[in-house]
Short mmCIF file of C-alpha atoms in Angstrom, two decimals:
data_model
loop_
_atom_site.label_atom_id
_atom_site.label_comp_id
_atom_site.label_asym_id
_atom_site.label_seq_id
_atom_site.Cartn_x
_atom_site.Cartn_y
_atom_site.Cartn_z
CA UNK M 1 -2.97 15.92 -9.18
CA UNK M 2 -4.54 12.50 -9.11
CA UNK M 3 -1.76 10.96 -7.14
CA UNK M 4 -1.42 8.53 -4.36
CA UNK M 5 -3.73 6.47 -2.57
CA UNK M 6 -3.44 3.53 -0.62
CA UNK M 7 -3.06 0.12 -1.63
CA UNK M 8 -6.27 -0.72 -0.25
CA UNK M 9 -5.33 -3.81 -1.75
CA UNK M 10 -4.05 -4.57 1.63
CA UNK M 11 -7.66 -5.37 1.89
CA UNK M 12 -6.71 -8.42 -0.07
CA UNK M 13 -3.71 -9.02 2.11
CA UNK M 14 -4.81 -7.87 5.51
CA UNK M 15 -8.33 -8.71 4.87
CA UNK M 16 -7.03 -12.21 4.72
CA UNK M 17 -5.78 -11.81 8.25
CA UNK M 18 -9.29 -11.76 9.60
CA UNK M 19 -11.72 -13.69 7.54
CA UNK M 20 -10.23 -16.88 6.31
CA UNK M 21 -12.67 -18.50 3.96
CA UNK M 22 -14.32 -15.25 2.93
CA UNK M 23 -11.17 -13.72 1.47
CA UNK M 24 -10.12 -17.07 0.04
CA UNK M 25 -13.42 -17.17 -1.82
CA UNK M 26 -12.98 -13.58 -2.98
CA UNK M 27 -9.48 -14.10 -4.32
CA UNK M 28 -10.42 -17.40 -5.91
CA UNK M 29 -13.14 -15.68 -7.89
CA UNK M 30 -10.92 -12.77 -8.94
CA UNK M 31 -7.65 -14.62 -9.50
CA UNK M 32 -7.74 -14.71 -13.29
CA UNK M 33 -8.05 -10.94 -13.42
CA UNK M 34 -5.67 -9.81 -10.69
CA UNK M 35 -2.96 -12.45 -10.46
CA UNK M 36 0.43 -12.28 -12.19
CA UNK M 37 2.82 -15.20 -11.83
CA UNK M 38 6.33 -14.46 -10.55
CA UNK M 39 8.50 -17.53 -9.93
CA UNK M 40 10.84 -15.79 -7.47
CA UNK M 41 8.31 -14.08 -5.24
CA UNK M 42 5.73 -16.87 -5.49
CA UNK M 43 8.17 -19.36 -4.02
CA UNK M 44 9.33 -16.93 -1.33
CA UNK M 45 5.81 -16.02 -0.25
CA UNK M 46 4.44 -19.55 -0.53
CA UNK M 47 7.31 -21.09 1.46
CA UNK M 48 7.10 -18.49 4.22
CA UNK M 49 3.34 -18.49 4.62
CA UNK M 50 3.27 -22.30 4.61
CA UNK M 51 5.80 -22.22 7.47
CA UNK M 52 3.98 -19.41 9.31
CA UNK M 53 6.95 -17.05 8.97
CA UNK M 54 6.86 -13.27 8.63
CA UNK M 55 6.27 -11.89 5.13
CA UNK M 56 6.99 -8.48 3.63
CA UNK M 57 4.95 -7.12 0.73
CA UNK M 58 5.03 -3.87 -1.22
CA UNK M 59 1.75 -2.04 -1.68
CA UNK M 60 1.77 0.16 -4.79
CA UNK M 61 -0.74 2.83 -5.74
CA UNK M 62 -0.75 4.34 -9.21
CA UNK M 63 -1.87 7.87 -10.09
CA UNK M 64 -4.26 6.82 -12.85
CA UNK M 65 -7.64 5.22 -13.51
CA UNK M 66 -8.44 1.57 -14.15
CA UNK M 67 -5.53 -0.76 -14.84
CA UNK M 68 -6.72 -1.46 -18.36
CA UNK M 69 -5.69 2.07 -19.36
CA UNK M 70 -2.97 2.75 -21.94
CA UNK M 71 -1.25 5.30 -19.72
CA UNK M 72 0.82 3.44 -17.16
CA UNK M 73 1.40 6.16 -14.58
CA UNK M 74 3.66 6.22 -11.55
CA UNK M 75 3.35 4.61 -8.13
CA UNK M 76 2.79 7.69 -6.02
CA UNK M 77 1.97 5.51 -3.04
CA UNK M 78 4.53 2.96 -1.88
CA UNK M 79 4.09 1.17 1.44
CA UNK M 80 6.15 -1.73 2.77
CA UNK M 81 3.95 -4.04 4.84
CA UNK M 82 5.37 -6.66 7.20
CA UNK M 83 2.95 -9.26 8.56
CA UNK M 84 4.27 -11.22 11.55
CA UNK M 85 2.09 -14.07 12.86
CA UNK M 86 4.32 -14.68 15.90
CA UNK M 87 4.30 -11.14 17.30
CA UNK M 88 0.74 -10.74 15.96
CA UNK M 89 1.54 -7.37 14.40
CA UNK M 90 1.38 -5.71 11.01
CA UNK M 91 3.88 -2.91 10.29
CA UNK M 92 3.37 -0.35 7.51
CA UNK M 93 6.16 2.01 6.38
CA UNK M 94 5.52 4.61 3.68
CA UNK M 95 8.26 5.45 1.18
CA UNK M 96 7.99 9.04 -0.16
CA UNK M 97 7.23 9.25 -3.87
CA UNK M 98 10.10 11.72 -4.48
CA UNK M 99 12.77 9.61 -2.78
CA UNK M 100 16.05 9.94 -4.71
CA UNK M 101 17.38 6.60 -5.99
CA UNK M 102 19.71 5.37 -8.73
CA UNK M 103 18.06 3.38 -11.51
CA UNK M 104 20.32 1.85 -14.15
CA UNK M 105 22.95 4.46 -13.24
CA UNK M 106 20.41 7.26 -13.68
CA UNK M 107 19.06 9.35 -10.80
CA UNK M 108 15.26 9.18 -10.57
CA UNK M 109 12.42 9.58 -8.11
CA UNK M 110 11.46 6.18 -6.74
CA UNK M 111 7.86 6.51 -7.92
CA UNK M 112 9.14 6.42 -11.51
CA UNK M 113 10.70 2.94 -11.16
CA UNK M 114 7.32 1.36 -11.96
CA UNK M 115 6.70 3.47 -15.08
CA UNK M 116 10.21 2.75 -16.36
CA UNK M 117 9.82 -0.96 -15.80
CA UNK M 118 7.15 -2.86 -13.88
CA UNK M 119 5.96 -3.73 -10.40
CA UNK M 120 9.03 -5.96 -10.16
CA UNK M 121 11.21 -2.96 -10.93
CA UNK M 122 9.51 -0.96 -8.20
CA UNK M 123 10.10 -3.82 -5.76
CA UNK M 124 13.77 -4.00 -6.72
CA UNK M 125 14.16 -0.25 -6.15
CA UNK M 126 12.69 -0.50 -2.65
CA UNK M 127 14.71 -3.61 -1.81
CA UNK M 128 17.93 -1.86 -2.85
CA UNK M 129 17.07 1.34 -0.99
CA UNK M 130 16.19 -0.32 2.31
CA UNK M 131 18.32 -3.47 2.03
CA UNK M 132 15.37 -5.77 2.64
CA UNK M 133 13.79 -8.75 0.90
CA UNK M 134 10.22 -8.43 -0.35
CA UNK M 135 7.93 -11.41 -0.90
CA UNK M 136 5.56 -9.86 -3.42
CA UNK M 137 3.53 -6.81 -4.38
CA UNK M 138 -0.05 -5.62 -4.55
CA UNK M 139 -0.91 -2.85 -6.99
CA UNK M 140 -4.07 -0.74 -6.97
CA UNK M 141 -4.90 2.34 -8.99
CA UNK M 142 -6.43 5.53 -7.68
CA UNK M 143 -9.88 4.85 -9.07
CA UNK M 144 -9.72 1.51 -7.30
CA UNK M 145 -9.48 3.13 -3.90
CA UNK M 146 -12.67 5.07 -4.46
CA UNK M 147 -14.52 1.98 -5.64
CA UNK M 148 -13.21 -0.23 -2.83
CA UNK M 149 -14.19 2.30 -0.15
CA UNK M 150 -17.69 2.52 -1.65
CA UNK M 151 -17.86 -1.27 -1.89
CA UNK M 152 -17.38 -1.65 1.87
CA UNK M 153 -19.98 1.04 2.59
CA UNK M 154 -17.57 3.91 3.29
CA UNK M 155 -15.09 4.47 6.12
CA UNK M 156 -14.83 6.60 9.23
CA UNK M 157 -11.71 8.66 10.01
CA UNK M 158 -10.71 11.45 12.41
CA UNK M 159 -8.99 14.36 10.69
CA UNK M 160 -5.51 15.21 12.05
CA UNK M 161 -5.78 18.80 10.77
CA UNK M 162 -8.22 21.35 9.38
CA UNK M 163 -8.29 21.86 5.61
CA UNK M 164 -10.48 22.32 2.54
CA UNK M 165 -9.94 20.29 -0.61
CA UNK M 166 -12.02 20.13 -3.76
CA UNK M 167 -15.14 21.40 -2.02
CA UNK M 168 -14.84 19.19 1.07
CA UNK M 169 -13.97 20.66 4.48
CA UNK M 170 -12.28 18.80 7.32
CA UNK M 171 -11.81 20.05 10.89
CA UNK M 172 -9.03 18.83 13.15
CA UNK M 173 -10.23 16.30 15.72
CA UNK M 174 -13.60 15.70 14.08
CA UNK M 175 -14.64 12.29 12.75
CA UNK M 176 -16.11 11.86 9.28
CA UNK M 177 -18.00 9.10 7.51
CA UNK M 178 -16.43 9.16 4.06
CA UNK M 179 -17.62 7.88 0.71
CA UNK M 180 -15.05 6.77 -1.84
CA UNK M 181 -14.80 10.20 -3.48
CA UNK M 182 -14.41 11.95 -0.12
CA UNK M 183 -11.82 9.40 0.96
CA UNK M 184 -9.80 10.44 -2.09
CA UNK M 185 -10.09 14.08 -1.10
CA UNK M 186 -9.02 13.30 2.45
CA UNK M 187 -6.01 11.36 1.14
CA UNK M 188 -4.88 13.53 -1.77
CA UNK M 189 -4.38 16.97 -0.23
CA UNK M 190 -0.69 17.80 0.16
CA UNK M 191 0.15 21.48 -0.27
CA UNK M 192 -1.90 22.76 2.68
CA UNK M 193 -0.50 20.16 5.06
CA UNK M 194 2.38 21.52 7.19
CA UNK M 195 4.02 18.11 6.79
CA UNK M 196 3.55 18.08 3.02
CA UNK M 197 3.70 14.63 1.46
CA UNK M 198 4.51 13.09 4.84
CA UNK M 199 1.19 14.28 6.22
CA UNK M 200 -0.55 12.94 3.17
CA UNK M 201 1.11 9.55 3.66
CA UNK M 202 -0.29 9.32 7.19
CA UNK M 203 -3.79 10.18 5.97
CA UNK M 204 -3.43 7.48 3.33
CA UNK M 205 -2.56 5.01 6.07
CA UNK M 206 -5.61 6.18 8.04
CA UNK M 207 -7.87 5.30 5.10
CA UNK M 208 -6.11 1.99 4.63
CA UNK M 209 -6.50 1.06 8.29
CA UNK M 210 -10.16 2.13 8.22
CA UNK M 211 -10.89 -0.07 5.19
CA UNK M 212 -9.22 -3.04 6.85
CA UNK M 213 -11.26 -2.48 10.00
CA UNK M 214 -14.47 -2.12 8.02
CA UNK M 215 -13.94 -5.35 6.15
CA UNK M 216 -12.91 -7.21 9.30
CA UNK M 217 -16.04 -6.08 11.11
CA UNK M 218 -18.22 -7.35 8.27
CA UNK M 219 -16.27 -9.90 6.21
CA UNK M 220 -19.28 -10.80 4.09
CA UNK M 221 -18.75 -7.50 2.25
CA UNK M 222 -15.94 -9.13 0.30
CA UNK M 223 -18.46 -11.49 -1.22
CA UNK M 224 -20.48 -8.70 -2.78
CA UNK M 225 -20.35 -8.41 -6.56
CA UNK M 226 -19.57 -4.71 -6.14
CA UNK M 227 -16.44 -5.50 -4.15
CA UNK M 228 -15.37 -8.28 -6.51
CA UNK M 229 -15.82 -6.01 -9.53
CA UNK M 230 -13.77 -3.26 -7.88
CA UNK M 231 -10.96 -5.70 -7.10
CA UNK M 232 -10.99 -7.29 -10.56
CA UNK M 233 -10.77 -3.96 -12.39
CA UNK M 234 -8.31 -2.16 -10.16
CA UNK M 235 -5.99 -4.63 -8.45
CA UNK M 236 -2.98 -6.62 -9.59
CA UNK M 237 -0.74 -8.85 -7.45
CA UNK M 238 1.87 -11.59 -7.65
CA UNK M 239 0.83 -13.01 -4.26
CA UNK M 240 -0.49 -16.47 -5.08
CA UNK M 241 -3.85 -17.89 -4.08
CA UNK M 242 -1.97 -20.41 -1.94
CA UNK M 243 -0.25 -17.63 0.01
CA UNK M 244 -3.51 -15.75 0.49
CA UNK M 245 -5.12 -18.94 1.78
CA UNK M 246 -2.24 -19.42 4.24
CA UNK M 247 -2.53 -15.79 5.36
CA UNK M 248 -6.26 -16.19 5.84
CA UNK M 249 -5.94 -19.30 7.98
CA UNK M 250 -2.81 -18.61 10.02
CA UNK M 251 -2.13 -14.84 10.14
CA UNK M 252 -5.48 -13.38 11.15
CA UNK M 253 -4.32 -12.13 14.57
CA UNK M 254 -1.62 -9.98 12.95
CA UNK M 255 -4.35 -7.72 11.63
CA UNK M 256 -5.38 -6.68 15.14
CA UNK M 257 -2.29 -4.55 15.79
CA UNK M 258 -1.19 -2.24 12.98
CA UNK M 259 1.89 -0.04 13.41
CA UNK M 260 2.67 2.85 11.03
CA UNK M 261 5.88 4.72 10.19
CA UNK M 262 7.50 6.71 7.39
CA UNK M 263 10.87 7.04 5.71
CA UNK M 264 11.84 10.70 6.26
CA UNK M 265 14.19 12.68 4.05
CA UNK M 266 15.34 16.22 3.30
CA UNK M 267 14.00 18.15 0.33
CA UNK M 268 16.69 19.08 -2.20
CA UNK M 269 16.64 20.50 -5.72
CA UNK M 270 19.12 18.63 -7.92
CA UNK M 271 19.51 19.60 -11.58
CA UNK M 272 16.10 21.27 -11.50
CA UNK M 273 14.30 18.30 -9.90
CA UNK M 274 12.91 18.24 -6.37
CA UNK M 275 13.89 15.12 -4.46
CA UNK M 276 13.59 13.74 -0.95
CA UNK M 277 17.14 12.72 -0.06
CA UNK M 278 17.46 10.03 2.60
CA UNK M 279 20.35 10.10 5.05
CA UNK M 280 22.26 6.91 5.77
CA UNK M 281 21.06 7.05 9.37
CA UNK M 282 17.39 7.27 8.32
CA UNK M 283 17.74 4.40 5.89
CA UNK M 284 19.41 2.35 8.64
CA UNK M 285 16.61 3.26 11.07
CA UNK M 286 13.89 2.09 8.71
CA UNK M 287 15.84 -1.01 7.70
CA UNK M 288 16.20 -1.94 11.37
CA UNK M 289 12.54 -1.19 12.06
CA UNK M 290 11.41 -3.48 9.25
CA UNK M 291 13.92 -6.20 10.08
CA UNK M 292 12.87 -6.12 13.73
CA UNK M 293 9.23 -6.38 12.65
CA UNK M 294 10.15 -9.43 10.57
CA UNK M 295 12.22 -11.07 13.33
CA UNK M 296 9.96 -10.28 16.31
CA UNK M 297 8.78 -13.31 18.28
#
């Protein structure tokens, strides 16, 4: 059940929105380990960030351990992130892991697009589903979330419901200081949530937002060897160092207002597989939401 977890790698992206030189230094020192060149997205991201235009990235979270593993896994967390320096907002939209999509004329769950291909394949699946253009991806594995949370000294969240999971109890309305392992427990529970995977997605976004806030409040944490090691082992991205530098210098105010949403579908069993089937109206709603976030002045 080791699934999901947030691309705390947005720490790399959104972190850049608040601490300029600190994140630039961090990425510079981790680039050889985490960076993967992609001519198409590099140019798109570099051109847009150089011109201070909105950018849209896909945050991917795998269900496995460190990225050096032989087992590839699936991206059980998929979040589209739009960063708009003009409206000074960041918009996050979660895409359910079981979303039904067509892949090479075969029906699959969208979280399998990565395992069948690559991060680029996962991006293409999301672009096709929502009719949007993405400027790059950031990939983090589940173990990475735990290590990143610990590297920033833990996070504080308020539980939206009461539940027990793997020996940890949470009470609705109470705030908790979470270590990395407890952050995983808070984020992973699904079956006891009345909203199922949708409730889990929102808790993932809570952890993500908390990590961003923690790093922004103390940007020197990204210079720690512990943080750098966690990033190097568990993060991969095609967002170039140049783009991250531009984000750090020109987009920092967009990290102050973070808006969250979800793509909502209807559960259906098709040929023995459980899918979340998205209506045309819901896909249009989310497309418009993201496009408006990109175009906002």
